[in-house]
Every structure is written in structure tokens, then in C-alpha cells.
XYZ file of C-alpha atoms in Angstrom:
588
model
C 44.701 6.040 144.910
C 43.290 9.169 144.208
C 46.089 11.177 143.724
C 47.875 8.114 141.894
C 45.468 8.146 139.392
C 45.423 11.673 138.891
C 49.390 11.487 138.637
C 49.316 8.674 135.856
C 46.931 10.755 133.957
C 49.445 13.950 133.818
C 52.110 12.285 132.927
C 50.187 10.494 129.659
C 49.151 13.884 129.297
C 52.466 15.235 129.083
C 53.605 12.531 127.198
C 50.909 13.470 124.400
C 51.617 17.070 124.425
C 55.462 16.530 124.102
C 54.932 14.231 121.447
C 52.920 17.029 119.726
C 54.549 20.183 120.675
C 57.992 18.844 119.491
C 56.733 20.515 116.612
C 56.178 23.837 118.204
C 58.910 24.019 119.725
C 61.189 26.037 117.496
C 58.194 28.595 117.212
C 57.754 28.652 120.999
C 61.130 29.564 121.629
C 61.515 32.583 119.238
C 58.332 34.157 120.692
C 59.844 33.558 124.027
C 62.814 35.523 123.212
C 60.940 38.440 122.048
C 59.173 38.612 125.097
C 61.929 38.594 127.343
C 63.196 41.064 125.404
C 59.806 43.325 125.341
C 59.656 42.947 129.599
C 63.407 43.796 129.749
C 62.403 47.127 128.049
C 59.453 47.772 129.585
C 61.147 47.123 133.057
C 63.606 49.423 132.196
C 61.431 52.428 131.348
C 59.416 51.337 134.405
C 62.663 52.101 136.344
C 63.224 55.088 134.701
C 60.027 56.488 135.420
C 60.306 55.627 138.952
C 63.438 57.636 139.187
C 61.795 60.515 137.527
C 58.721 60.126 140.168
C 61.261 59.988 143.019
C 63.141 62.940 141.517
C 59.927 65.352 140.688
C 58.603 64.759 144.133
C 61.981 65.181 145.956
C 61.966 68.839 143.468
C 58.303 69.623 144.475
C 59.133 69.208 148.407
C 62.072 71.545 148.113
C 60.277 73.772 145.886
C 57.275 74.077 148.372
C 59.922 74.363 151.077
C 61.693 77.213 149.495
C 58.387 78.946 148.966
C 57.218 78.392 152.796
C 61.019 79.385 154.106
C 60.348 82.868 151.342
C 57.182 83.448 152.663
C 58.096 83.188 155.972
C 61.131 85.476 155.617
C 59.338 87.896 153.778
C 56.947 87.832 156.748
C 59.665 88.098 159.313
C 61.144 91.325 156.981
C 58.055 93.004 156.765
C 57.471 92.537 160.558
C 60.948 93.779 161.481
C 60.092 97.068 158.856
C 57.134 97.625 160.445
C 58.743 97.393 163.826
C 61.532 100.265 162.517
C 58.911 102.426 160.933
C 58.332 104.505 163.931
C 62.231 104.538 165.034
C 63.882 105.399 161.806
C 62.621 108.396 160.140
C 64.370 107.818 156.765
C 66.136 110.049 154.641
C 64.688 112.548 151.927
C 65.862 112.602 148.537
C 65.965 116.302 147.860
C 67.219 118.009 144.840
C 67.192 121.665 143.820
C 65.112 122.532 147.428
C 62.291 119.849 146.229
C 61.692 116.551 148.399
C 61.245 113.643 145.795
C 60.851 110.440 148.410
C 62.158 109.024 151.710
C 64.575 106.190 151.370
C 64.664 103.592 154.383
C 67.123 100.908 153.625
C 70.677 99.979 152.645
C 71.775 98.413 149.404
C 74.772 96.516 148.941
C 76.220 97.891 151.974
C 75.618 101.947 151.369
C 73.476 103.612 153.973
C 70.410 105.424 152.956
C 72.783 108.724 153.204
C 75.109 107.649 150.536
C 72.203 106.076 148.380
C 70.300 109.254 148.511
C 73.700 111.494 147.638
C 74.389 109.339 144.833
C 70.958 109.364 143.253
C 70.915 113.268 143.831
C 74.312 113.464 141.747
C 73.037 111.089 139.101
C 69.415 113.580 138.645
C 71.579 116.520 139.000
C 73.948 115.093 135.987
C 71.287 114.430 133.688
C 68.873 117.199 134.588
C 72.108 119.842 133.956
C 73.079 118.196 130.963
C 72.253 120.339 127.908
C 70.701 117.844 125.562
C 67.984 115.398 127.338
C 65.291 112.949 125.769
C 62.418 111.439 128.275
C 62.293 108.480 127.102
C 65.801 107.408 127.720
C 65.028 106.746 131.163
C 63.191 103.300 131.767
C 63.266 100.361 134.126
C 65.235 97.283 134.121
C 63.814 94.342 136.071
C 66.327 91.810 137.136
C 66.076 88.716 140.128
C 66.482 90.657 143.037
C 66.257 95.076 142.107
C 64.608 96.783 139.393
C 66.995 99.844 137.867
C 65.876 102.760 137.120
C 68.010 103.783 134.020
C 69.180 106.585 131.838
C 70.859 105.329 128.534
C 72.922 103.016 129.821
C 73.980 104.344 133.285
C 71.906 103.340 136.326
C 70.067 106.310 138.312
C 69.305 104.355 141.417
C 68.047 100.395 141.998
C 65.055 99.324 143.936
C 65.007 96.378 146.154
C 62.376 94.288 147.657
C 63.240 95.698 151.030
C 62.358 99.118 149.530
C 58.875 97.837 148.555
C 58.339 96.635 152.214
C 59.343 100.101 153.685
C 56.694 101.649 151.438
C 53.926 98.733 151.567
C 54.320 98.328 147.756
C 56.148 95.822 145.569
C 59.284 96.603 144.133
C 58.195 96.474 140.507
C 55.126 98.929 141.807
C 57.661 100.987 143.840
C 60.008 101.882 140.699
C 57.218 102.217 138.402
C 56.279 105.421 140.537
C 59.781 106.447 141.433
C 60.386 106.355 137.513
C 57.690 109.143 136.835
C 58.865 111.222 139.780
C 62.637 110.955 138.594
C 61.414 111.826 134.849
C 59.457 114.743 135.949
C 62.300 115.998 137.730
C 64.788 115.684 135.454
C 62.451 117.374 132.904
C 62.180 120.300 135.161
C 65.995 120.485 135.569
C 66.746 120.424 132.203
C 64.057 123.031 131.496
C 66.182 125.287 133.653
C 69.994 124.216 132.884
C 69.234 123.579 129.241
C 70.703 124.856 126.037
C 67.802 127.679 125.869
C 67.877 128.848 129.396
C 71.881 129.344 128.796
C 71.147 131.493 125.604
C 68.620 133.694 127.648
C 70.953 134.031 130.257
C 73.516 135.527 128.243
C 71.501 137.898 126.527
C 70.207 138.963 130.174
C 73.836 139.372 131.108
C 74.672 141.736 127.931
C 71.593 143.619 128.804
C 72.869 144.001 132.664
C 76.122 144.931 131.135
C 74.857 147.687 128.613
C 72.355 149.034 131.310
C 75.418 149.162 134.253
C 77.732 151.050 131.597
C 74.745 153.068 131.017
C 74.414 154.470 134.621
C 78.038 154.700 135.574
C 78.266 157.105 132.325
C 75.044 158.850 133.600
C 76.344 159.247 136.811
C 79.733 160.758 135.331
C 77.798 162.791 133.002
C 75.759 164.318 135.721
C 78.695 165.030 138.075
C 80.729 166.819 135.410
C 77.882 169.236 134.352
C 76.135 169.849 137.579
C 79.275 170.474 139.960
C 80.322 173.922 139.410
C 76.703 175.304 139.074
C 76.011 173.466 142.590
C 79.225 175.019 144.236
C 78.240 178.485 142.501
C 75.228 178.277 144.454
C 76.734 177.448 147.389
C 79.362 179.707 147.702
C 76.491 182.392 147.163
C 74.725 181.174 150.242
C 77.794 180.964 152.419
C 79.816 184.150 151.132
C 78.599 186.071 154.341
C 79.058 183.323 156.419
C 82.426 182.836 155.486
C 83.486 186.448 155.391
C 82.703 186.451 159.066
C 84.872 183.606 159.862
C 87.584 183.288 157.296
C 90.085 181.818 159.705
C 88.999 178.391 159.477
C 86.107 178.276 156.471
C 86.710 181.007 153.370
C 84.846 180.341 150.189
C 88.260 178.752 148.806
C 87.937 175.831 151.458
C 84.196 175.605 151.338
C 84.607 174.888 147.694
C 86.967 172.731 147.802
C 85.430 170.430 150.512
C 82.292 170.633 148.486
C 83.821 169.344 145.318
C 85.795 166.340 147.558
C 82.355 165.668 148.939
C 80.818 165.507 145.834
C 83.134 163.403 144.359
C 83.190 160.904 146.908
C 78.918 160.885 146.672
C 79.973 160.232 142.620
C 81.754 157.046 143.798
C 79.346 155.837 145.933
C 76.648 155.709 143.504
C 78.880 153.988 141.205
C 79.928 151.413 143.662
C 75.980 151.006 145.047
C 75.530 150.608 141.203
C 78.118 147.632 141.065
C 76.871 146.167 144.060
C 73.574 145.607 142.721
C 74.397 145.146 139.288
C 77.104 142.095 139.801
C 74.938 140.104 141.930
C 72.169 140.367 139.628
C 74.378 139.180 136.712
C 74.804 135.902 138.635
C 71.152 135.019 138.358
C 71.201 134.785 134.574
C 72.158 131.428 135.552
C 70.971 128.672 137.776
C 74.678 127.736 138.433
C 75.802 131.065 139.559
C 72.231 131.949 141.094
C 73.283 130.496 144.655
C 76.198 132.911 144.593
C 73.654 135.787 143.837
C 72.045 135.091 146.790
C 75.464 134.851 148.728
C 76.133 138.330 147.549
C 72.937 139.630 148.048
C 72.776 138.129 151.541
C 75.863 140.272 152.462
C 74.045 143.383 151.410
C 70.925 142.568 152.729
C 71.116 140.676 155.770
C 73.152 143.324 158.100
C 70.442 145.698 156.932
C 67.740 143.319 157.638
C 69.674 142.526 160.930
C 69.829 146.396 161.760
C 65.901 146.945 161.285
C 64.914 144.004 163.134
C 66.948 145.172 165.891
C 65.591 148.321 165.551
C 62.236 147.005 165.171
C 62.542 144.839 168.441
C 64.306 147.670 170.229
C 61.442 150.004 169.736
C 59.446 149.479 173.046
C 62.686 149.722 175.136
C 63.567 152.815 173.174
C 60.001 154.430 174.083
C 60.539 153.267 178.032
C 63.872 154.700 177.757
C 62.703 157.900 176.467
C 60.262 158.103 179.248
C 62.718 157.386 182.142
C 65.223 160.177 180.469
C 62.195 162.918 180.136
C 61.417 161.989 183.937
C 64.746 162.496 184.972
C 65.422 165.776 182.948
C 62.430 167.510 184.667
C 63.409 165.918 187.914
C 66.970 167.373 187.613
C 65.179 170.909 186.425
C 63.368 171.078 189.234
C 66.251 170.275 191.575
C 68.236 172.911 189.557
C 65.314 175.609 190.100
C 65.292 174.757 193.978
C 69.250 175.158 194.546
C 68.906 178.394 192.116
C 66.182 179.974 194.711
C 68.454 178.768 197.411
C 71.797 180.210 196.285
C 70.221 183.369 195.364
C 68.614 183.996 198.801
C 65.080 183.789 197.613
C 64.555 180.668 199.701
C 66.444 180.115 202.921
C 66.012 176.449 204.838
C 67.506 176.623 208.307
C 70.967 174.798 208.249
C 71.635 175.006 204.782
C 73.749 177.429 203.364
C 73.152 179.830 200.145
C 76.899 178.554 199.365
C 76.107 174.871 199.387
C 73.355 175.196 196.914
C 75.465 174.666 193.647
C 77.215 172.061 194.682
C 74.470 170.268 196.142
C 72.631 170.544 192.819
C 75.819 169.101 191.390
C 75.605 166.126 193.518
C 71.770 165.523 193.653
C 72.287 165.575 189.411
C 74.750 163.039 189.560
C 72.991 160.559 191.813
C 69.741 161.039 189.534
C 71.599 160.298 186.086
C 73.462 157.915 188.238
C 70.007 156.007 188.848
C 68.772 156.766 185.427
C 71.717 154.931 183.879
C 71.197 152.082 186.057
C 67.159 152.096 185.139
C 68.393 152.251 181.190
C 71.072 149.891 181.372
C 69.110 146.918 181.352
C 66.722 148.222 178.173
C 69.511 148.489 176.187
C 70.189 145.918 173.039
C 72.725 142.913 174.065
C 73.086 144.283 177.670
C 72.781 140.543 178.727
C 75.398 139.425 176.227
C 78.553 138.145 177.844
C 80.452 140.487 175.583
C 78.605 143.688 176.681
C 78.798 142.418 180.455
C 82.972 141.854 179.894
C 83.161 145.661 178.588
C 81.585 146.963 181.355
C 83.658 145.126 183.794
C 86.514 145.864 182.111
C 85.735 149.352 181.923
C 84.820 149.593 185.536
C 87.955 147.852 186.465
C 90.118 150.489 184.660
C 88.202 153.643 186.303
C 88.889 151.992 189.650
C 92.058 151.399 189.176
C 92.959 154.658 187.587
C 91.031 157.188 189.584
C 91.878 156.383 192.859
C 93.389 159.779 193.162
C 90.277 161.328 191.481
C 87.921 159.767 193.661
C 89.931 161.102 196.364
C 89.948 164.854 195.470
C 85.987 164.533 194.389
C 85.505 163.218 198.169
C 87.888 166.016 199.432
C 85.954 168.440 197.000
C 82.547 167.363 198.368
C 83.807 167.381 202.246
C 85.532 170.742 202.227
C 82.443 172.428 200.024
C 80.351 171.158 203.324
C 82.550 171.675 205.946
C 82.923 175.671 204.306
C 86.468 176.546 205.357
C 86.384 179.175 202.800
C 84.109 180.352 200.086
C 84.905 181.670 196.650
C 86.140 185.188 196.873
C 87.504 184.416 200.194
C 91.342 185.318 201.096
C 92.748 182.538 202.886
C 96.447 181.091 203.936
C 97.343 177.676 202.285
C 100.765 176.692 203.880
C 103.032 179.480 202.520
C 100.658 180.194 200.289
C 98.145 183.668 200.417
C 95.492 184.179 197.991
C 91.926 184.835 196.898
C 90.189 181.732 196.281
C 88.872 182.131 192.698
C 87.551 178.760 191.679
C 86.237 175.780 193.486
C 85.252 172.348 191.788
C 85.258 168.831 192.487
C 88.722 167.859 191.941
C 90.422 171.248 192.409
C 90.640 174.900 194.071
C 92.330 177.700 192.674
C 93.969 180.852 194.464
C 95.048 183.866 192.947
C 97.925 185.451 195.129
C 98.617 189.246 195.595
C 100.745 188.979 192.670
C 97.893 187.977 190.812
C 99.609 184.271 190.703
C 97.195 181.451 189.897
C 97.937 178.374 192.054
C 95.789 175.239 191.686
C 95.663 172.985 194.720
C 93.879 169.524 194.517
C 91.272 169.148 197.288
C 92.866 166.253 198.997
C 96.021 168.434 199.607
C 93.514 171.016 201.316
C 91.976 168.385 203.133
C 95.618 167.565 204.713
C 96.798 170.634 205.633
C 95.898 173.574 207.384
C 94.129 176.660 205.949
C 93.270 180.306 207.249
C 90.247 182.040 206.784
C 91.128 185.934 207.084
C 87.324 186.913 205.498
C 85.506 184.313 207.645
C 87.308 185.920 210.825
C 87.222 189.909 209.701
C 84.070 189.784 208.892
C 82.547 188.021 212.229
C 85.410 188.823 214.779
C 87.980 191.162 213.453
C 91.583 190.333 212.212
C 94.236 191.182 214.912
C 97.277 193.029 212.867
C 100.048 192.201 215.648
C 103.930 192.908 215.219
C 106.832 192.705 217.470
C 109.440 194.985 218.526
C 112.851 194.581 220.963
C 113.857 197.948 223.130
C 116.596 198.186 225.643
C 115.821 197.923 229.534
C 117.376 201.498 229.355
C 113.976 202.566 227.683
C 110.562 203.422 229.874
C 108.082 200.613 229.258
C 105.459 203.312 229.397
C 107.082 205.132 226.600
C 107.314 202.200 224.090
C 103.701 201.308 225.037
C 102.402 204.861 224.101
C 104.555 205.312 220.904
C 103.338 201.955 219.696
C 99.624 202.950 220.776
C 100.507 206.446 218.679
C 101.535 204.355 215.607
C 98.281 202.084 215.226
C 96.148 204.746 216.081
C 97.781 206.858 212.988
C 97.347 203.679 210.582
C 94.653 203.525 208.056
C 92.359 200.571 208.360
C 93.131 199.611 211.952
C 89.640 200.430 214.111
C 89.899 202.281 217.217
C 87.220 200.284 218.727
C 88.055 197.732 220.151
C 90.921 199.965 220.983
C 94.479 198.793 220.339
C 96.817 197.505 222.979
C 100.149 196.423 223.592
C 101.701 193.204 225.184
C 104.945 192.896 226.730
C 105.810 189.283 225.253
C 109.019 188.853 226.788
C 111.883 189.962 229.314
C 114.897 188.670 227.919
C 119.024 189.230 228.902
C 119.289 192.088 227.060
C 115.430 193.350 226.010
C 112.065 193.687 226.070
C 110.128 192.374 223.757
C 106.845 194.529 222.973
C 103.751 193.547 220.909
C 101.134 195.916 219.178
C 98.069 194.523 218.473
C 95.075 196.031 216.752
C 91.774 195.284 214.922
C 90.823 195.790 211.165
C 87.690 194.311 208.677
C 90.020 194.908 205.341
C 91.455 191.420 205.082
C 92.278 192.521 201.563
C 94.907 195.367 202.634
C 96.485 193.334 205.095
C 100.063 193.659 203.427
C 99.456 197.822 203.298
C 98.148 198.006 206.579
C 101.319 196.391 208.083
C 103.713 198.523 205.730
C 101.786 201.479 207.127
C 101.812 200.352 210.682
C 105.559 199.757 210.463
C 106.086 203.311 208.918
C 104.331 204.690 211.396
C 106.049 202.646 214.316
C 109.836 203.675 212.950
C 108.578 207.416 212.988
C 107.186 207.213 216.429
C 110.260 206.004 217.568
C 112.882 207.795 215.897
C 110.864 211.072 216.477
C 111.228 210.662 220.278
C 114.895 209.314 220.171
C 114.344 205.921 220.497
C 116.644 203.494 218.827
C 114.809 200.478 217.359
C 117.958 197.973 217.538
C 119.195 194.740 219.106
C 120.433 194.985 222.622
C 123.147 192.866 221.372
C 124.838 194.961 218.830
C 124.403 197.949 220.924
C 126.295 196.499 224.042
C 129.298 195.718 221.841
C 128.854 198.845 219.499
C 131.334 200.908 221.688
C 130.958 204.482 220.231
C 128.970 203.981 217.584
C 126.330 206.552 216.676
C 122.923 206.359 217.196
C 121.278 204.436 214.342
C 118.266 206.748 213.851
C 117.790 209.177 210.536
C 119.734 212.615 211.273
C 116.526 214.806 210.501
C 114.584 212.750 213.436
C 117.461 212.820 215.876
C 117.474 217.028 215.532
C 113.517 216.577 216.680
C 114.149 214.415 218.986
C 116.703 216.571 220.836
C 114.309 219.641 220.830
């Protein structure tokens, strides 16, 4: 009931409203349409704002994420660079010997070395130009690099990595590099600019004038003083030239002096050119390096020699001390050997004729030992070239001097064997003569015909020699000769005739007495040999000749024919072969 009553009231109300609202229907419809359009506009704006909000949220999210990523990447790069800082030394940018700064990172695929080379070329190009304005160098900042520009040309680019290497921002590092590069370009321009070129030209002109004046003065002095100096020289050397006018007379001395003076003039001019020409190149910075190179060619050898000499001085003094010590040692040995050789000092078992060769041997040993001590002290003695040359010389000496070494060793053996001495009369093979010289290589013999024969010592060692002098002084030389007489003659007569001939010969000793030997009893004759002593070895040929004369005279005087029994047996009625005057003497 309750709900029904309420429902009826609503219906009644609606009927009343409907009756009354019919009037306002038209106004409400128009108002509704206006509201709907406004709602649609507001709804559209809300949708657009929502879209913008969503887009802004996405953009903010992306921006924050990118910022976080950039900061993370930057931190990672810095960490990596810090770890490489102790490993990578960096490449210095050096311009004209001045180190400006260091580069560590590559740029656009170029290594730091290539970057430094490009920057050097750009700085030198700007610095060596005839005109330059400092304000023309500026910075140009882009998104990723900051460029240092000169006019419209880039000198270098600074990156973020370059800043990380220096613990600075890119802009700070670029500003610092800008100041450095400006100062360096300005310094180069002051050195290579137009003003310096003009001063260099004036400097070159002055040097050329000075060089010409010095060369003119040198020629003038040569022309004025050459004849005066030559006259003074000839006046002082006149007596000396007159003493020996075969080789150096006054004309030759004057000619040699003029040639030497002329050579000295050209040497002075050459030295002036060698000094002044490099000085000319120092007028311009572009050719200054060439001047230093030319000066180096002249100065470096001189400095090297001075350094070598200075470094060699301690060893040189040591070499001098060694030479002085060995020199006095050799003098002491020579004094001792001279005393022995002259007989003032006698040593048992050491002969006087050994003194001189022993001195030579000891001197050779001393100098050899001295050379061994000095050798390591010589400059560059440890170098391979020095050692190679030493080995080469030793090889040549060893291969080419085998016969020489043999003769030297033979000479030493002969010296101490003492088979003969200088002045002895010896026989070597078919050669007889006096020994006039003994050296370490050869021995010279003068024959009786005054022919001087040179015999290698190795040949003397390999052959038999006879020393007549030694035999004559110690034992006496036995002079002997043989005759053959037929069996019809009495041996007692023949013996006596031979003894008479020996007694009549000058130079033969009678004590011990001469003696005769019967050396053979052949088919047709008896062979007799007369023997007698003599000490006059130098007269052996004359003694033999006189002995033979006396034998002939003795035999012919007593009618004894000295003729081969072979001929005597077959000669039939041939007369005796005795001089006629001696035949008559033999008959009486």
C-alpha cells in the first residue's frame, strides 16, 4: 500500500509537470544541445591533455634514462682511461724542440701519432707565414668536439676523451690548448716573419762582403810577402845548400818553398769558405739545420778526436811508463852483453861470441812482451775490425814467412852451436872462404878470389862445413898430398925426398915433425902421402903450391920420375919426363 501510494503521487506529479513543462520544452532542448557541444569540446581537450601527459611522461623517462646512460658511459670511459694512464705514455706535440702538450686518444680513426703530425704541420704552416694575426686563432664549439681554428682552417680538434685524459672538460682543455698554440705560433712568426727575412738578407750580404775581403787580403799578403820570405829563407839555407847541391840546391829549395806557401794560401781560403758558408745558412731559420749539419761535418771529427785523445791519456801514460821501463831494461842487457863480448866480464860456459846474438834475442823477447802489455791499452783494440786486421796480418806473416822463420831458427842454432865465427876460414860444399858476416837470416863468405857468397842459414844447417881456423888454432891443420911412384924406386928414398920437400916449405911446422904414409900398393905403383902440420890456414893454397914445387924439385934432382906407371909401362923408348937441367944434376 505504501509503495502504491508513492507511485500514484509520482505519476500525478509528472502529469502536472508535463502539463506545465510543455512550455519550456523548446528552451530545454536548445540548452541541452549547447551543453552537449561543450561537453564534446571539453572531452576532446581532456583527451589531448592526456595524450600530451603520456607523451611527456615517456619523454621524461627516455631523457632520464639517456642521462643515466650517458653518465654511466662517461664513468666507464673515465675508469678505462685511468686504468690505461700508467700504460700508455702519450705522444708529445713537439714544435721546434719545444714540447707543447701530450695527446693520448685517437680522433676519427687517426692514431695519436698522426694527430700530432697534422697539428705540427698546421702550427708550422701558420707560424712560418709572412703575415699572422693572433686574433685569427679562436675556438669553435660543436656538439661533440671543440675545434681550434686559424681563419677558416682547423688546427686541431679536442674531444671529450681528450678532456678525460687530462681530468678536465673538453671546453677547459681546448681553452688551455688555445693559449699554448697562440703563443707558439706567435713565437714562430717572430722567428720566421718578414722582419726576420729582411735581417737575414742583410746578414748574408755582410758575411759575403767580409768573406770577399778576407780572401782578397789573403791573396794580397801572399803576393807581397812570398818573395821576401823566399829571400830570407835562401840566405839562411845557402851554406847548407852549397854543401849538398845534388838534391837540394837553392833553386829547388826556393821552388819547394813557393809551392808550400801557395798550398798554404789555398788552405787558408778553403778554411775561410768552410767557416763562412755554414755561417751564411744560419741567417734564415729554414736553413739553420743545414748550417748545423755542415758545422757538424767539420766539428764532430775534431771533437771526436779530442774526446778519444782525452780518454786515451790514462792509457797513454801507462804505455809511456811501460816503454821507458823496457827501454832501460834493454839498455841494461846491452851493457851486460857488451862487457861479455869485450871480455871484461866472463861467465863460465858463456862464450864471448854469444853476447851479441843473445842481446838481439833478449831484446826481441823484451819488445815482444812489451807489445803484449801495450796491445790491450791501444785505442779500439777490442773492436772486431782491429782484431780482424791483427788476425789477417798474423796469417799473412805465418804463411809468407815460413822460410824466413826457418832461416832465423837456423841462425840461432848456428850461433849457439858455434861451428864458425866471423873471420874464420871455412869450407861449405865446394866453397872455401872467410866468414865476413853472420845475421839471423844469412851468412856471407868471401872466397880467396874476393867473391862474396851469401848462404841462407837453413842451407848451412843442412850441409857439412869445415872450420879451418878452429882446427889450426887448437890442433894444427895437416897439409897432405899424394904421389904415385913405381916399384923400381926404393921407398926409403921416396920417403926421404918427401920429408926434404916438406922441411923446405915455408909455413909447415917441424914440431910435430912431418911424416910419410904409404897409402896404397897398387898393381903398377906405390902411393905415398906426405903429411905436415901448419897453423897458417889463411895461406893454405900458397903452402900447397910451395910444397908441390919442392916435391918436384926434390924428385927431379934425384932422378925420380913422377909419372903414372901405366904410361911408363907402355911408352917403349920414351925419354924420362924430367927437366934437362935437372937430368944432368941427377947424373952427377
